[in-house]
C-alpha cells in the first residue's frame, strides 16, 4: 500500500507551521490539522489502512498548508489521496451530486427557472438536508437557462475572423451558472484583438477530487489534457481559464495528485489575468476608462497556491479610478462543494467570518475575487456584490456596464 | 543493610529474564527480578525483532530452525499484540546463485516450515516495492515481534501474579555460602542504596553480561560477543519481512517493525570488555544501506532515522568458534551439575523469539530443584493484552478520538487499552504526534509498566521513536511526569536532557538529508528557545 510517487511526507520536519495556517483546524477542534492528517498519519496508514481517520473529511483541500510548508510536503495531496485510497468505497448520493457539476449543470439548465425556484424553497432545503446532508442554510447558485456554449455557437464565425486567438476553457460555472462572465470574457478579448475558440471539455475534476473520486477526476483530466493537446498542436494557441481552481487543476492537480502528464501543454495554460497582464506588458496598453469604485479584493486559496494573485493585482492596477483594498490572505471557507455539506457548513462560515468582517470594515462598493465559489460565499455571507476581475476590466474597456 | 527473602531471584530484565519471572510467578513461586537498567534495555531492545519462521537457519542449523518454528506458532497465539503476522519472503538477488533456493526448500521441508515457492510476479504483488529483478521467491511464515512490548507484558503478568520487579537495580555480586549461591547483593541505581536479596535459587538471565554474573559466583562462562548493527528507515518501506536467499551476510534482511522498517544486520566479533561500547561505524551503515537498496530500491530515497547496535550473547560450550557460524542454540547451565555450585542457573544464548522456551527450561530446572510440581503453562496462556483474538474490532470510546490514535494504542497494548482511555477527555490528548501516544497512555505506563524515566517510557510506548525523534513530545512528557507526581521540576528537566542525549546517540551516525534538517530544527527549539544546554548535568550543582 505504499505510493512510491508521493513520499513527500517523509520530508516533514514536524514544524507544525501547516497546522497554524490551516483555516479549518483554526475553527474546528475535531479536525487535527494538516500535519496530523497528512504526513503524521500517512506513516500509520501505510502500516495499516484501517487507521484512516474519519476527520480527514474536514479537509477542504484549500492547499493553504502546502503554501506554508517549508519542506515542500504535498500535504493536501496526501490527504485527498488517502481519503480515496484507504477508505472503504461507499457511494454517497450527496457527494455524487455535488461532485458532478457538469451533469448537474446539464440537467438543471434545461429547467433552470424551475430548479432555481425549487432549490430556493425552504421545503426543498429541509429535504435536501434530511436526505442528502446538504446544508439547508446554504444558498444555492442559480442556474441559467441554456448554456454558454450554445450562446458561443452563434458567435463562432465572428470569432474565427480574428487572426490571433486563444482557447477558452470556460468550466462548468460559466457554462451553467454565469453566462455573463463568459460573454464578457469573449467581448473583452475581442476588444483586445483576440478571438476566442472553445474546445471539447469536461469538468476539471476539482469537485471530484474533493469528494474522494480520484478515478473519476483522472478520467476527466485525461479527457481535458488530450483535448487541449490536440488543439494546441493544431493551433499553437494559449489556453485561458477564468476559474482559478480549474486552472490550478489543469496545471498542478493533474500531474501532482492525479498523475496525469500535462507537460506538453503546461506552459500554454494560463489563468486569464496572467495571460492578460502579459498581453498588457507587451503593449500597447489599450485605452482604459476610469472605474470609480472602491473594491475589496479577496485572493482565492488556489490562486495563491499557484502564485497567480500578483497577475490579477497587476492587471487591476492599470485601471484608473479603481481603488483596491487588499484583504488579508485567508480562506473564505466554502472551498468549492465543501461548504454545501451539512457537516461542513458551520465550519465554512466560521472560517470565513474574519474575511466577512474585514470586507465589511473596508466598506467597499464591490468585492472582486477570481473564484466562483468564493463569490457565492461572499455574496451569501455579506451584503456586497462580488465580481470577477474581468468584469471590472470589461467595464474599463467599455464592453460591459454594471 | 536492607534484606529481603524470596524463592527465586532472576537477574536481567531482557526477554529471557522477563520470560523467566513470568513463568516463575505463574507456577506460584515467590520471585524477584532485578534489572540494572530498564526492561529490554540490553540486547533485547537492540535487534530487528524478527519473529523467525526458522527459515534463516534451516540450511545450517536445523535444531535452531525447529525451535523457531515451534515458538513462532506459540507466540502468534499467546502474544498477539506483540507480534505481527506479516509473513516473509526469501528472494534470490540478480547476482546470486539460485542453488541456495533449492537448499532452503529442502531445509524448510525437513524442519517442517510451511514454505511456498511463488513466482516473482506473485512476490511483487505481495511486496510492490521489492526489487523487480529478483530471480526466485518463496514465502515463509516469518513475522515481527516487538521486544519492548514483549518484555513489558511478561512483567505485567508476573506482577499480577505476585512477582516483584525491580528495574534500575543492579546485581553487584552473588552472595555465597559454602558451595551454594544464597542470594544477591544489589544496588538501587536510582539512589545508590545497597541491599541483599536472599533466595533459594538465582537464575542468571543477563544475556551477554552473563559471564560477569558467573564470575561473582566463581564459575567460568566463555562468551563470544558478536556485535550487530542495524539502521531504521523512517516508515514501512515493506510490509512483509524480506530475506536474501543465500547464506546469511551483512545487510541481507529488511524487517517491518511497527511504523518503521529495519535493515539488518552486520556481524562483528568484539572483545568481551567492549560489550558496552555500542558504536555504529560508517562502513557498517554503508553496507546496510547498500544491502537494503538491493532488496528494496526505494530505500535510497527514504529518510534514515537512526542506527544502533546490539551484542549477541553467544556462548561456546566446547571449542573455539566465532561470529555467525556459531550455533544460536539455547544454553542452559545447571551450575550445580557443571561446576558444583548449588542454587545457581544460567540461561542464555538463544534468540529473542525463543525466550519463552528458554524460560520454560530454566524454570523447569528450578522447579525440579525446589521440588515444585507445577507444569509450565506459558505456551498456552496468553499475555495480558492478548486475551482475545486480535481481529476484535477496536472499541469506540467517544467521538473526537480518532482511529489512528485508538488503533495505535490497541496495537501496542492489546486489550489493556481499556485501561488507557477513560471518559476524561484529557486522557486522549496527544503527547507524541508521530506515534500517537496519548496522555492516558503515558499515565497508564507510569502506573503499571515500571517506568522510572522518559527513556523507560519510550520503550513502553514508542514515544519519541517516530520521525521527529522527540522534538514535539519530549517537553510535554517532561511536564506530564511533573504533573503526575513522577518527577519534581529539576528531575523532569534532567530527564528531558537525558532523553535527548539518548535519542541523539542513535541519530548521530546518520546525520544527513531530512534527518539533519529535523535535528537542526530540534536543536534550535531546545537550545535556542528553551536553553536546555544550560541545564547542569546530574553531578554538577545547580
Ligand atoms: C543485531 C542483533 C539482531 C538480532 N535479531 C534478532 C531477531 O531478529 N530475532 C530474534 O529472535 N533474536 C534476535 N537477536 C538475538 C536476541 O536479541 C537476543 O538473543 C536476546 O535479546 C537476548 O535476550 P536476553 O534477555 O537473554 O539478554 P538481554 O536482552 O541482553 O538482557 C540481559 C539484561 O540483563 C541486564 N543485566 C546485565 N547485568 C546485570 C546486573 N549485574 N544486574 C542486573 N541486571 C543486569 C542487562 O541490563 C540486560 O537488560 C538479535 C541480536 C542482535 C545483536
Ligand atoms: S488543504 Fe486546507 S483544509 Fe486541508 S489541511 Fe490543508 S490548509 Fe487545512
Ligand atoms: S509545514 Fe511541512 S514540514 Fe512543517 S509540519 Fe507541516 S508538513 Fe511538516
PDB file of C-alpha atoms in Angstrom, chain A residues 15-232:
ATOM      1  CA  UNK A  15       7.479  22.121  12.473  1.00  0.00           C
ATOM      2  CA  UNK A  16       3.657  22.396  12.591  1.00  0.00           C
ATOM      3  CA  UNK A  17       3.580  25.575  10.523  1.00  0.00           C
ATOM      4  CA  UNK A  18       0.999  23.974   8.231  1.00  0.00           C
ATOM      5  CA  UNK A  19      -1.415  23.433  11.085  1.00  0.00           C
ATOM      6  CA  UNK A  20      -1.048  27.049  12.170  1.00  0.00           C
ATOM      7  CA  UNK A  21      -2.070  28.074   8.662  1.00  0.00           C
ATOM      8  CA  UNK A  22      -4.942  25.641   8.206  1.00  0.00           C
ATOM      9  CA  UNK A  23      -8.200  27.580   8.266  1.00  0.00           C
ATOM     10  CA  UNK A  24     -10.242  24.513   9.195  1.00  0.00           C
ATOM     11  CA  UNK A  25      -8.054  23.471  12.124  1.00  0.00           C
ATOM     12  CA  UNK A  26      -8.351  27.022  13.434  1.00  0.00           C
ATOM     13  CA  UNK A  27     -12.117  26.824  13.821  1.00  0.00           C
ATOM     14  CA  UNK A  28     -12.844  23.114  14.184  1.00  0.00           C
ATOM     15  CA  UNK A  29     -11.335  21.361  17.203  1.00  0.00           C
ATOM     16  CA  UNK A  30     -12.282  17.949  15.804  1.00  0.00           C
ATOM     17  CA  UNK A  31     -10.015  18.429  12.810  1.00  0.00           C
ATOM     18  CA  UNK A  32      -6.465  17.668  13.891  1.00  0.00           C
ATOM     19  CA  UNK A  33      -4.979  19.720  11.075  1.00  0.00           C
ATOM     20  CA  UNK A  34      -2.735  19.063   8.097  1.00  0.00           C
ATOM     21  CA  UNK A  35       0.321  17.826   9.949  1.00  0.00           C
ATOM     22  CA  UNK A  36      -1.513  15.061  11.710  1.00  0.00           C
ATOM     23  CA  UNK A  37      -3.914  14.264   8.882  1.00  0.00           C
ATOM     24  CA  UNK A  38      -1.180  14.311   6.277  1.00  0.00           C
ATOM     25  CA  UNK A  39       2.425  13.322   6.967  1.00  0.00           C
ATOM     26  CA  UNK A  40       1.902  12.006  10.519  1.00  0.00           C
ATOM     27  CA  UNK A  41      -0.894   9.556   9.886  1.00  0.00           C
ATOM     28  CA  UNK A  42       0.279   8.658   6.382  1.00  0.00           C
ATOM     29  CA  UNK A  43       3.018   6.628   8.070  1.00  0.00           C
ATOM     30  CA  UNK A  44       0.356   4.856  10.097  1.00  0.00           C
ATOM     31  CA  UNK A  45      -1.892   4.255   7.099  1.00  0.00           C
ATOM     32  CA  UNK A  46       0.995   2.640   5.279  1.00  0.00           C
ATOM     33  CA  UNK A  47       1.290   0.287   8.239  1.00  0.00           C
ATOM     34  CA  UNK A  48      -2.431  -0.324   8.413  1.00  0.00           C
ATOM     35  CA  UNK A  49      -5.045   1.284   6.155  1.00  0.00           C
ATOM     36  CA  UNK A  50      -7.666   0.803   8.878  1.00  0.00           C
ATOM     37  CA  UNK A  51      -6.060   3.647  10.769  1.00  0.00           C
ATOM     38  CA  UNK A  52      -7.646   6.113   8.357  1.00  0.00           C
ATOM     39  CA  UNK A  53      -9.210   8.908  10.363  1.00  0.00           C
ATOM     40  CA  UNK A  54     -12.713   9.980   9.576  1.00  0.00           C
ATOM     41  CA  UNK A  55     -11.742  13.548  10.342  1.00  0.00           C
ATOM     42  CA  UNK A  56      -9.932  13.748   7.005  1.00  0.00           C
ATOM     43  CA  UNK A  57     -13.288  14.664   5.547  1.00  0.00           C
ATOM     44  CA  UNK A  58     -12.959  18.069   7.149  1.00  0.00           C
ATOM     45  CA  UNK A  59     -10.012  18.981   4.942  1.00  0.00           C
ATOM     46  CA  UNK A  60     -11.344  21.349   2.316  1.00  0.00           C
ATOM     47  CA  UNK A  61      -8.330  20.956   0.019  1.00  0.00           C
ATOM     48  CA  UNK A  62      -7.736  24.682   0.119  1.00  0.00           C
ATOM     49  CA  UNK A  63      -3.972  23.997  -0.093  1.00  0.00           C
ATOM     50  CA  UNK A  64      -3.013  26.746   2.295  1.00  0.00           C
ATOM     51  CA  UNK A  65      -0.968  24.231   4.283  1.00  0.00           C
ATOM     52  CA  UNK A  66       1.136  23.472   1.234  1.00  0.00           C
ATOM     53  CA  UNK A  67       1.954  27.129   0.757  1.00  0.00           C
ATOM     54  CA  UNK A  68       3.098  27.329   4.362  1.00  0.00           C
ATOM     55  CA  UNK A  69       5.205  24.164   4.440  1.00  0.00           C
ATOM     56  CA  UNK A  70       8.963  24.787   4.353  1.00  0.00           C
ATOM     57  CA  UNK A  71       9.662  21.192   3.382  1.00  0.00           C
ATOM     58  CA  UNK A  72       7.578  21.041   0.236  1.00  0.00           C
ATOM     59  CA  UNK A  73       5.367  18.314   1.636  1.00  0.00           C
ATOM     60  CA  UNK A  74       2.316  17.922  -0.581  1.00  0.00           C
ATOM     61  CA  UNK A  75       0.100  17.750   2.452  1.00  0.00           C
ATOM     62  CA  UNK A  76      -3.285  18.359   0.875  1.00  0.00           C
ATOM     63  CA  UNK A  77      -2.486  15.876  -1.887  1.00  0.00           C
ATOM     64  CA  UNK A  78      -1.613  13.265   0.710  1.00  0.00           C
ATOM     65  CA  UNK A  79      -4.927  13.865   2.441  1.00  0.00           C
ATOM     66  CA  UNK A  80      -7.080  13.769  -0.686  1.00  0.00           C
ATOM     67  CA  UNK A  81      -5.308  10.641  -1.895  1.00  0.00           C
ATOM     68  CA  UNK A  82      -5.743   8.978   1.477  1.00  0.00           C
ATOM     69  CA  UNK A  83      -9.469   9.680   1.533  1.00  0.00           C
ATOM     70  CA  UNK A  84      -9.785   7.816  -1.686  1.00  0.00           C
ATOM     71  CA  UNK A  85      -7.104   5.178  -1.380  1.00  0.00           C
ATOM     72  CA  UNK A  86      -7.655   3.849   2.099  1.00  0.00           C
ATOM     73  CA  UNK A  87     -11.336   4.321   2.641  1.00  0.00           C
ATOM     74  CA  UNK A  88     -13.921   1.641   2.072  1.00  0.00           C
ATOM     75  CA  UNK A  89     -15.725   2.702  -1.086  1.00  0.00           C
ATOM     76  CA  UNK A  90     -19.143   3.881  -0.133  1.00  0.00           C
ATOM     77  CA  UNK A  91     -21.404   5.517  -2.668  1.00  0.00           C
ATOM     78  CA  UNK A  92     -22.856   8.703  -1.272  1.00  0.00           C
ATOM     79  CA  UNK A  93     -25.523  10.240  -3.444  1.00  0.00           C
ATOM     80  CA  UNK A  94     -24.818  13.663  -1.951  1.00  0.00           C
ATOM     81  CA  UNK A  95     -21.161  13.571  -2.886  1.00  0.00           C
ATOM     82  CA  UNK A  96     -22.064  12.262  -6.303  1.00  0.00           C
ATOM     83  CA  UNK A  97     -24.440  15.139  -6.924  1.00  0.00           C
ATOM     84  CA  UNK A  98     -22.090  17.782  -5.597  1.00  0.00           C
ATOM     85  CA  UNK A  99     -19.088  16.469  -7.442  1.00  0.00           C
ATOM     86  CA  UNK A 100     -20.693  16.021 -10.865  1.00  0.00           C
ATOM     87  CA  UNK A 101     -21.083  19.704 -11.561  1.00  0.00           C
ATOM     88  CA  UNK A 102     -21.260  19.135 -15.317  1.00  0.00           C
ATOM     89  CA  UNK A 103     -24.027  16.549 -15.077  1.00  0.00           C
ATOM     90  CA  UNK A 104     -25.961  18.644 -12.599  1.00  0.00           C
ATOM     91  CA  UNK A 105     -25.479  21.653 -14.833  1.00  0.00           C
ATOM     92  CA  UNK A 106     -26.790  19.849 -17.908  1.00  0.00           C
ATOM     93  CA  UNK A 107     -29.830  18.629 -16.033  1.00  0.00           C
ATOM     94  CA  UNK A 108     -30.542  21.921 -14.341  1.00  0.00           C
ATOM     95  CA  UNK A 109     -30.013  24.444 -17.086  1.00  0.00           C
ATOM     96  CA  UNK A 110     -32.738  22.943 -19.243  1.00  0.00           C
ATOM     97  CA  UNK A 111     -35.197  23.661 -16.483  1.00  0.00           C
ATOM     98  CA  UNK A 112     -33.322  26.492 -14.828  1.00  0.00           C
ATOM     99  CA  UNK A 113     -36.176  28.679 -13.547  1.00  0.00           C
ATOM    100  CA  UNK A 114     -37.856  25.648 -12.023  1.00  0.00           C
ATOM    101  CA  UNK A 115     -34.665  24.326 -10.480  1.00  0.00           C
ATOM    102  CA  UNK A 116     -33.759  27.705  -9.049  1.00  0.00           C
ATOM    103  CA  UNK A 117     -37.241  28.031  -7.529  1.00  0.00           C
ATOM    104  CA  UNK A 118     -37.097  24.534  -6.151  1.00  0.00           C
ATOM    105  CA  UNK A 119     -33.619  24.779  -4.646  1.00  0.00           C
ATOM    106  CA  UNK A 120     -34.636  28.069  -3.104  1.00  0.00           C
ATOM    107  CA  UNK A 121     -37.727  26.647  -1.402  1.00  0.00           C
ATOM    108  CA  UNK A 122     -37.363  26.064   2.278  1.00  0.00           C
ATOM    109  CA  UNK A 123     -39.152  22.762   1.977  1.00  0.00           C
ATOM    110  CA  UNK A 124     -36.652  21.577  -0.615  1.00  0.00           C
ATOM    111  CA  UNK A 125     -33.846  22.836   1.544  1.00  0.00           C
ATOM    112  CA  UNK A 126     -35.020  20.878   4.554  1.00  0.00           C
ATOM    113  CA  UNK A 127     -35.498  17.820   2.391  1.00  0.00           C
ATOM    114  CA  UNK A 128     -32.005  18.158   0.965  1.00  0.00           C
ATOM    115  CA  UNK A 129     -30.637  18.453   4.449  1.00  0.00           C
ATOM    116  CA  UNK A 130     -32.600  15.485   5.739  1.00  0.00           C
ATOM    117  CA  UNK A 131     -31.977  13.120   2.844  1.00  0.00           C
ATOM    118  CA  UNK A 132     -28.791  14.353   1.272  1.00  0.00           C
ATOM    119  CA  UNK A 133     -26.947  16.034   4.135  1.00  0.00           C
ATOM    120  CA  UNK A 134     -26.708  19.192   2.113  1.00  0.00           C
ATOM    121  CA  UNK A 135     -26.924  22.168   4.412  1.00  0.00           C
ATOM    122  CA  UNK A 136     -30.270  23.918   4.339  1.00  0.00           C
ATOM    123  CA  UNK A 137     -28.560  27.154   5.272  1.00  0.00           C
ATOM    124  CA  UNK A 138     -26.553  27.253   2.058  1.00  0.00           C
ATOM    125  CA  UNK A 139     -27.862  29.467  -0.705  1.00  0.00           C
ATOM    126  CA  UNK A 140     -27.697  27.519  -3.963  1.00  0.00           C
ATOM    127  CA  UNK A 141     -26.032  29.026  -7.003  1.00  0.00           C
ATOM    128  CA  UNK A 142     -28.599  29.904  -9.613  1.00  0.00           C
ATOM    129  CA  UNK A 143     -28.619  28.058 -12.910  1.00  0.00           C
ATOM    130  CA  UNK A 144     -29.142  29.956 -16.141  1.00  0.00           C
ATOM    131  CA  UNK A 145     -31.337  28.645 -18.913  1.00  0.00           C
ATOM    132  CA  UNK A 146     -29.322  27.249 -21.808  1.00  0.00           C
ATOM    133  CA  UNK A 147     -25.556  27.019 -21.810  1.00  0.00           C
ATOM    134  CA  UNK A 148     -22.704  29.362 -22.503  1.00  0.00           C
ATOM    135  CA  UNK A 149     -21.572  27.035 -25.268  1.00  0.00           C
ATOM    136  CA  UNK A 150     -24.897  27.413 -27.029  1.00  0.00           C
ATOM    137  CA  UNK A 151     -24.505  31.184 -26.967  1.00  0.00           C
ATOM    138  CA  UNK A 152     -20.965  30.846 -28.252  1.00  0.00           C
ATOM    139  CA  UNK A 153     -22.212  28.740 -31.154  1.00  0.00           C
ATOM    140  CA  UNK A 154     -23.864  31.784 -32.569  1.00  0.00           C
ATOM    141  CA  UNK A 155     -20.635  33.808 -32.274  1.00  0.00           C
ATOM    142  CA  UNK A 156     -18.362  31.198 -33.734  1.00  0.00           C
ATOM    143  CA  UNK A 157     -17.876  32.554 -37.233  1.00  0.00           C
ATOM    144  CA  UNK A 158     -17.268  36.032 -35.876  1.00  0.00           C
ATOM    145  CA  UNK A 159     -14.535  34.655 -33.600  1.00  0.00           C
ATOM    146  CA  UNK A 160     -12.851  32.783 -36.364  1.00  0.00           C
ATOM    147  CA  UNK A 161     -12.223  36.028 -38.219  1.00  0.00           C
ATOM    148  CA  UNK A 162      -9.592  37.082 -35.628  1.00  0.00           C
ATOM    149  CA  UNK A 163      -6.048  36.355 -36.645  1.00  0.00           C
ATOM    150  CA  UNK A 164      -4.927  35.951 -33.044  1.00  0.00           C
ATOM    151  CA  UNK A 165      -6.895  33.522 -30.933  1.00  0.00           C
ATOM    152  CA  UNK A 166      -6.973  31.880 -27.531  1.00  0.00           C
ATOM    153  CA  UNK A 167      -8.676  28.735 -26.379  1.00  0.00           C
ATOM    154  CA  UNK A 168     -11.090  29.448 -23.545  1.00  0.00           C
ATOM    155  CA  UNK A 169     -11.567  26.687 -21.000  1.00  0.00           C
ATOM    156  CA  UNK A 170     -14.766  28.050 -19.526  1.00  0.00           C
ATOM    157  CA  UNK A 171     -15.508  25.341 -16.952  1.00  0.00           C
ATOM    158  CA  UNK A 172     -18.853  24.287 -15.514  1.00  0.00           C
ATOM    159  CA  UNK A 173     -19.609  27.531 -13.729  1.00  0.00           C
ATOM    160  CA  UNK A 174     -19.556  29.736 -16.811  1.00  0.00           C
ATOM    161  CA  UNK A 175     -21.378  27.165 -18.878  1.00  0.00           C
ATOM    162  CA  UNK A 176     -24.271  26.634 -16.488  1.00  0.00           C
ATOM    163  CA  UNK A 177     -24.376  29.385 -13.893  1.00  0.00           C
ATOM    164  CA  UNK A 178     -22.794  32.569 -15.209  1.00  0.00           C
ATOM    165  CA  UNK A 179     -23.047  33.104 -18.939  1.00  0.00           C
ATOM    166  CA  UNK A 180     -22.444  36.790 -18.360  1.00  0.00           C
ATOM    167  CA  UNK A 181     -18.877  36.148 -17.278  1.00  0.00           C
ATOM    168  CA  UNK A 182     -18.244  34.016 -20.338  1.00  0.00           C
ATOM    169  CA  UNK A 183     -19.754  36.534 -22.666  1.00  0.00           C
ATOM    170  CA  UNK A 184     -17.745  39.318 -21.054  1.00  0.00           C
ATOM    171  CA  UNK A 185     -14.542  37.339 -21.477  1.00  0.00           C
ATOM    172  CA  UNK A 186     -15.277  36.949 -25.175  1.00  0.00           C
ATOM    173  CA  UNK A 187     -16.071  40.650 -25.578  1.00  0.00           C
ATOM    174  CA  UNK A 188     -13.025  41.713 -23.565  1.00  0.00           C
ATOM    175  CA  UNK A 189     -10.658  39.548 -25.531  1.00  0.00           C
ATOM    176  CA  UNK A 190     -12.228  40.646 -28.784  1.00  0.00           C
ATOM    177  CA  UNK A 191     -11.743  44.268 -27.771  1.00  0.00           C
ATOM    178  CA  UNK A 192      -8.079  43.467 -27.248  1.00  0.00           C
ATOM    179  CA  UNK A 193      -7.928  41.960 -30.702  1.00  0.00           C
ATOM    180  CA  UNK A 194      -8.053  38.323 -29.679  1.00  0.00           C
ATOM    181  CA  UNK A 195     -10.628  35.806 -30.875  1.00  0.00           C
ATOM    182  CA  UNK A 196     -11.965  33.031 -28.684  1.00  0.00           C
ATOM    183  CA  UNK A 197     -12.070  29.325 -29.504  1.00  0.00           C
ATOM    184  CA  UNK A 198     -13.777  26.635 -27.486  1.00  0.00           C
ATOM    185  CA  UNK A 199     -12.686  23.007 -27.434  1.00  0.00           C
ATOM    186  CA  UNK A 200     -14.396  19.901 -26.100  1.00  0.00           C
ATOM    187  CA  UNK A 201     -14.003  19.942 -22.330  1.00  0.00           C
ATOM    188  CA  UNK A 202     -15.223  18.205 -19.216  1.00  0.00           C
ATOM    189  CA  UNK A 203     -15.376  19.362 -15.636  1.00  0.00           C
ATOM    190  CA  UNK A 204     -11.781  19.963 -14.475  1.00  0.00           C
ATOM    191  CA  UNK A 205     -12.232  17.420 -11.676  1.00  0.00           C
ATOM    192  CA  UNK A 206     -11.798  19.655  -8.620  1.00  0.00           C
ATOM    193  CA  UNK A 207     -15.167  18.688  -7.110  1.00  0.00           C
ATOM    194  CA  UNK A 208     -14.454  15.026  -7.823  1.00  0.00           C
ATOM    195  CA  UNK A 209     -11.126  15.277  -6.029  1.00  0.00           C
ATOM    196  CA  UNK A 210     -12.791  16.973  -3.075  1.00  0.00           C
ATOM    197  CA  UNK A 211     -15.319  14.162  -2.881  1.00  0.00           C
ATOM    198  CA  UNK A 212     -12.683  11.440  -2.979  1.00  0.00           C
ATOM    199  CA  UNK A 213     -13.445  10.240  -6.500  1.00  0.00           C
ATOM    200  CA  UNK A 214      -9.912  10.237  -7.840  1.00  0.00           C
ATOM    201  CA  UNK A 215     -10.605   7.738 -10.621  1.00  0.00           C
ATOM    202  CA  UNK A 216     -13.423   9.961 -11.881  1.00  0.00           C
ATOM    203  CA  UNK A 217     -11.215  13.030 -11.691  1.00  0.00           C
ATOM    204  CA  UNK A 218      -8.470  11.190 -13.518  1.00  0.00           C
ATOM    205  CA  UNK A 219     -10.877  10.315 -16.325  1.00  0.00           C
ATOM    206  CA  UNK A 220     -11.840  13.933 -16.789  1.00  0.00           C
ATOM    207  CA  UNK A 221      -8.223  15.031 -16.574  1.00  0.00           C
ATOM    208  CA  UNK A 222      -7.192  12.643 -19.281  1.00  0.00           C
ATOM    209  CA  UNK A 223     -10.001  13.859 -21.491  1.00  0.00           C
ATOM    210  CA  UNK A 224      -9.174  17.516 -20.962  1.00  0.00           C
ATOM    211  CA  UNK A 225      -5.463  17.183 -21.483  1.00  0.00           C
ATOM    212  CA  UNK A 226      -5.993  15.192 -24.632  1.00  0.00           C
ATOM    213  CA  UNK A 227      -8.404  17.809 -25.925  1.00  0.00           C
ATOM    214  CA  UNK A 228      -6.023  20.629 -25.078  1.00  0.00           C
ATOM    215  CA  UNK A 229      -3.065  18.803 -26.581  1.00  0.00           C
ATOM    216  CA  UNK A 230      -4.904  18.208 -29.837  1.00  0.00           C
ATOM    217  CA  UNK A 231      -5.999  21.820 -30.077  1.00  0.00           C
ATOM    218  CA  UNK A 232      -2.641  23.283 -29.100  1.00  0.00           C
TER     219      UNK A 232
END
